[in-house]
Tab-separated table of C-alpha atoms in Angstrom:
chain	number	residue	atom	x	y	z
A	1	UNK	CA	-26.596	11.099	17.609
A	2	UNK	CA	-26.277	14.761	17.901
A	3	UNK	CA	-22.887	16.188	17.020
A	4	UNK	CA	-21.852	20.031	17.330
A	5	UNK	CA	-19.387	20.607	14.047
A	6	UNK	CA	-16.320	22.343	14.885
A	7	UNK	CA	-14.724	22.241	11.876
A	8	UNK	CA	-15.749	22.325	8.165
A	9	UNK	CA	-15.391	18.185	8.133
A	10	UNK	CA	-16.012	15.458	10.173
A	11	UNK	CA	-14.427	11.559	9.617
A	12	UNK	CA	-16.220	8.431	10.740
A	13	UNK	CA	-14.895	5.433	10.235
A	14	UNK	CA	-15.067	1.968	12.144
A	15	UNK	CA	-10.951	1.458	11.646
A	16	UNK	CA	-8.830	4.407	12.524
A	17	UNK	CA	-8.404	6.160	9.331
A	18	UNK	CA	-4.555	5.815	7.606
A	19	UNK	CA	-4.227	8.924	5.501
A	20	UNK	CA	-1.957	9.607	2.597
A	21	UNK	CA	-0.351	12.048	4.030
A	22	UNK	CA	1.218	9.239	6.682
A	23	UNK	CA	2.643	7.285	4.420
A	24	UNK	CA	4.182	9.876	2.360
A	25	UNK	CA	5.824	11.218	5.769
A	26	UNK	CA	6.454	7.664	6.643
A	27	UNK	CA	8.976	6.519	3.441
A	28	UNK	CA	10.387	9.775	3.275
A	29	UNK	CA	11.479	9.916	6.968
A	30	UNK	CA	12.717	6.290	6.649
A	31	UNK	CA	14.321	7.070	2.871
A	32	UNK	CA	15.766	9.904	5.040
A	33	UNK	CA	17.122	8.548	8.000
A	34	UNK	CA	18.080	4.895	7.007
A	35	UNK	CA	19.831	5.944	3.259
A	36	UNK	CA	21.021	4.274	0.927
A	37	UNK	CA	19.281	1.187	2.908
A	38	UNK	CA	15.177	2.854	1.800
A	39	UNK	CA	14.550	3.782	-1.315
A	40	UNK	CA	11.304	5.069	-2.468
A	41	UNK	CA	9.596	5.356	-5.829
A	42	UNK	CA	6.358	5.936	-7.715
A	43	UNK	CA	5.430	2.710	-9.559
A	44	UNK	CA	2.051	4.202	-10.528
A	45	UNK	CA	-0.591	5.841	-10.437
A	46	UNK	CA	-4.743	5.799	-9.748
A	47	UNK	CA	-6.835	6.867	-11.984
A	48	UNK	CA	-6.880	10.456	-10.404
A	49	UNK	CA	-3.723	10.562	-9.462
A	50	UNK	CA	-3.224	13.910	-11.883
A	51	UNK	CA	-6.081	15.431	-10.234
A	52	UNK	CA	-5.140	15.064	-6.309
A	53	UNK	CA	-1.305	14.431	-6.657
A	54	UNK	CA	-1.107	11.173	-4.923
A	55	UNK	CA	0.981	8.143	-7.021
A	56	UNK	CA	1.608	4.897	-5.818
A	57	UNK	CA	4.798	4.712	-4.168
A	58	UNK	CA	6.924	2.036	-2.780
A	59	UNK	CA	9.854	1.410	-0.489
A	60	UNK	CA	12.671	-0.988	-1.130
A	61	UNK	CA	14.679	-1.663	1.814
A	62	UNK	CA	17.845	-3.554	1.643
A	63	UNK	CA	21.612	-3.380	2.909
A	64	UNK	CA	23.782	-1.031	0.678
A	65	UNK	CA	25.889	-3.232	-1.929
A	66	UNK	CA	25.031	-5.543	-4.761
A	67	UNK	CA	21.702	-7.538	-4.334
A	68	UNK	CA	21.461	-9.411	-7.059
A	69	UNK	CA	21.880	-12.287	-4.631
A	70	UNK	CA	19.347	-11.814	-2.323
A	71	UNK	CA	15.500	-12.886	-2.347
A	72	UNK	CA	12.376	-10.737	-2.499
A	73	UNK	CA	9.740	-10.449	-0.704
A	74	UNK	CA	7.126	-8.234	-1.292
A	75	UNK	CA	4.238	-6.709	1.259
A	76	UNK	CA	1.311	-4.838	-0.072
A	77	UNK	CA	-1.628	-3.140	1.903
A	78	UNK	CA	-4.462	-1.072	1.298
A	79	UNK	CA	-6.160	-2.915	-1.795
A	80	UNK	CA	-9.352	-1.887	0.445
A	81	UNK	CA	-8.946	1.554	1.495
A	82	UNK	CA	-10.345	1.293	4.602
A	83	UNK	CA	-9.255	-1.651	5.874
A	84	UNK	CA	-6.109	0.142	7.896
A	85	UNK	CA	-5.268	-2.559	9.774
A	86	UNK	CA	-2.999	-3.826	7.393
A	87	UNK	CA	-1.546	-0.681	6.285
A	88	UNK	CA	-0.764	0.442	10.240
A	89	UNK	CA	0.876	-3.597	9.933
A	90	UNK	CA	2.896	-2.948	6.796
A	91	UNK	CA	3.909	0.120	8.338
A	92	UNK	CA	4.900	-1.398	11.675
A	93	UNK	CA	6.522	-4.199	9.686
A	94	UNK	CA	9.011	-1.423	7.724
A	95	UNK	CA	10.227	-0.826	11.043
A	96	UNK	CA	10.934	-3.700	12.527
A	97	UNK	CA	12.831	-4.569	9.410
A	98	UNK	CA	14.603	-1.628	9.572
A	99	UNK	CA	15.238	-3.045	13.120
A	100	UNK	CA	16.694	-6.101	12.020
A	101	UNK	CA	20.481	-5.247	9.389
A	102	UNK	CA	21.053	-8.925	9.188
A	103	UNK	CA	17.685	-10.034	7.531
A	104	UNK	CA	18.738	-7.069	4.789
A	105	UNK	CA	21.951	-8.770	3.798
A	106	UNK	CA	20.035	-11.531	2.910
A	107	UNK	CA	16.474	-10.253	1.492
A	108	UNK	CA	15.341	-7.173	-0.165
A	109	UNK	CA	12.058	-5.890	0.999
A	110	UNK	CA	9.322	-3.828	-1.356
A	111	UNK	CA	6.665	-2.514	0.935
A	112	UNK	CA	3.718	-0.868	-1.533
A	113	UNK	CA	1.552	0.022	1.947
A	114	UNK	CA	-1.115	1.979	0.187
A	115	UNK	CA	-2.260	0.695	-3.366
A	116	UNK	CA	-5.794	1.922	-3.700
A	117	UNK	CA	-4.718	5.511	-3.685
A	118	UNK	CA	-7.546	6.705	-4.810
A	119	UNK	CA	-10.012	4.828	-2.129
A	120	UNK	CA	-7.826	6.378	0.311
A	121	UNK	CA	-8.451	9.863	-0.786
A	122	UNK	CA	-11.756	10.195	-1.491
A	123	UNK	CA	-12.610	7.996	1.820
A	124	UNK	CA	-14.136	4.757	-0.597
A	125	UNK	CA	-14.170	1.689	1.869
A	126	UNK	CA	-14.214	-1.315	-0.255
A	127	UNK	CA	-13.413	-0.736	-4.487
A	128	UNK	CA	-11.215	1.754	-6.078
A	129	UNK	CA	-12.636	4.473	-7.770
A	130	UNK	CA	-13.409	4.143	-11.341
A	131	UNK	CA	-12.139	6.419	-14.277
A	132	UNK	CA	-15.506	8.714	-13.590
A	133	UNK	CA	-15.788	10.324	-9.962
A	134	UNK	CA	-19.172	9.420	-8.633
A	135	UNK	CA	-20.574	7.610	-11.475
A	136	UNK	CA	-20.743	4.134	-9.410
A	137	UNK	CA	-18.390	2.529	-7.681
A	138	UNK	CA	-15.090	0.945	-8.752
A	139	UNK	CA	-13.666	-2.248	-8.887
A	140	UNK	CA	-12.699	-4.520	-6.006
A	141	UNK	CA	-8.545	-4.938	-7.077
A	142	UNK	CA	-8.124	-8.343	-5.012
A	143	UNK	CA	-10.021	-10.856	-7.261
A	144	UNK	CA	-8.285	-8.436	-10.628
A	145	UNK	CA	-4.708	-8.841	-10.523
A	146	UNK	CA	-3.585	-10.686	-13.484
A	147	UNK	CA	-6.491	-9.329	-16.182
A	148	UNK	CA	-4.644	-5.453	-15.667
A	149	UNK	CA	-8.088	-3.564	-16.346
A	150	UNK	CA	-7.300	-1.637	-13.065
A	151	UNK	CA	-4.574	0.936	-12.707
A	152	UNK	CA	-3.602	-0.467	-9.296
A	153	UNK	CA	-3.001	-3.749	-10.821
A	154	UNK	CA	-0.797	-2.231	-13.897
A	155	UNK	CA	1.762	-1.037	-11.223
A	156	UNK	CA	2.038	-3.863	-9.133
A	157	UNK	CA	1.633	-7.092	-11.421
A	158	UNK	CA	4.361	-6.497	-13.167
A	159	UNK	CA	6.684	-5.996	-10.331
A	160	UNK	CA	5.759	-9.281	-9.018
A	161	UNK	CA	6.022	-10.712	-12.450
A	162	UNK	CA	9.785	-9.514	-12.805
A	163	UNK	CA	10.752	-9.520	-9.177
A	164	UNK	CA	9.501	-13.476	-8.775
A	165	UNK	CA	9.164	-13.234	-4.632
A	166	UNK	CA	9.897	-15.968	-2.492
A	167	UNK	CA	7.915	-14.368	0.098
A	168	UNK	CA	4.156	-12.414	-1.343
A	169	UNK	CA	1.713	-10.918	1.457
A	170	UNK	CA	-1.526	-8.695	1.411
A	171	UNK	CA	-2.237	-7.485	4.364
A	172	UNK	CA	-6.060	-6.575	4.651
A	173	UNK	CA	-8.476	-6.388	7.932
A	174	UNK	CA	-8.837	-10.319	8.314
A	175	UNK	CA	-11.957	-10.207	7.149
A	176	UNK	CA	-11.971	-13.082	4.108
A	177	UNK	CA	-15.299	-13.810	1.786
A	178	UNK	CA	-14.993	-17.267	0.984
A	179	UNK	CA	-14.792	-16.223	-2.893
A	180	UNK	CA	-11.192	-14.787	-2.145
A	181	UNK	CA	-10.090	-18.089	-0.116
């Protein structure tokens, strides 16, 4: 292929790319516009999260009021950076709960939609990116969870650890390797 550059960078990708930069827009227009219902938060950070300025952050959607009650369910996306599909889900999925008050009086949602911030950033497609920038790759997080060696892992394990969902997804490209089955 010949391609005339008109612009100091090009992206290629197979799935349409989900950028950082969405989701930040994303939970702050719904922390915005649906308060005290979305509340977002940093739960952690990649390993270079100091160096680009993106954490992990996650929204927690609920009806206002006490919700000790209620049952948790908890989405995640974006273990594989570039499988978008189930980050444009997860985002599509904040909506429609949003769309649906009576499902928040009796849950209360934690959407993480992007966990491998780092992939995202520097455009990785599979692993994370280890604690050295291009000094090989990272580590895949899926198979990782409970041994914590991963950053990604150190934020979310122990939310699901303390939280106890009745409800636990990953949303990825649909895609499954027989060793994650």
């Amino acid at each position: 292929f010949r391609v005339k550059l008109l612009a100091a960078e090009i992206w290629l990708a197979g799935p349409t790319p989900y950028t950082l930069k969405r989701r930040d827009e994303l939970m702050d227009r719904l922390a915005a516009e649906f308060s005290p219902m979305v509340q977002v938060s940093t739960i952690g950070h990649g390993y270079h999260d100091r160096r680009h300025g993106h954490p992990i952050r996650m929204a927690r959607i609920t009806a206002p009021g006490d919700s000790t009650d209620r049952e948790n369910i908890f989405i995640i996306s974006g273990e594989h950076s570039a499988e978008t599909a189930g980050i444009y889900a997860s985002e599509g999925w904040m909506e429609e709960v949003l769309r649906n008050p009576e499902w928040l009086c009796r849950y209360v949602f934690y959407f993480v939609p992007i966990v491998n911030v780092d992939g995202v950033y520097h455009g990785a497609t599979y692993y994370n990116m280890g604690p050295v920038l291009r000094v090989g790759r990272g580590e895949n997080i899926s198979p990782n969870w409970a041994k914590l060696t991963e950053p990604e892992a150190k934020a979310v394990w122990p939310l699901l650890v303390k939280l106890r969902p009745v409800f636990f997804a990953s949303l990825h490209n649909g895609r499954h390797r027989r060793s994650m089955e």
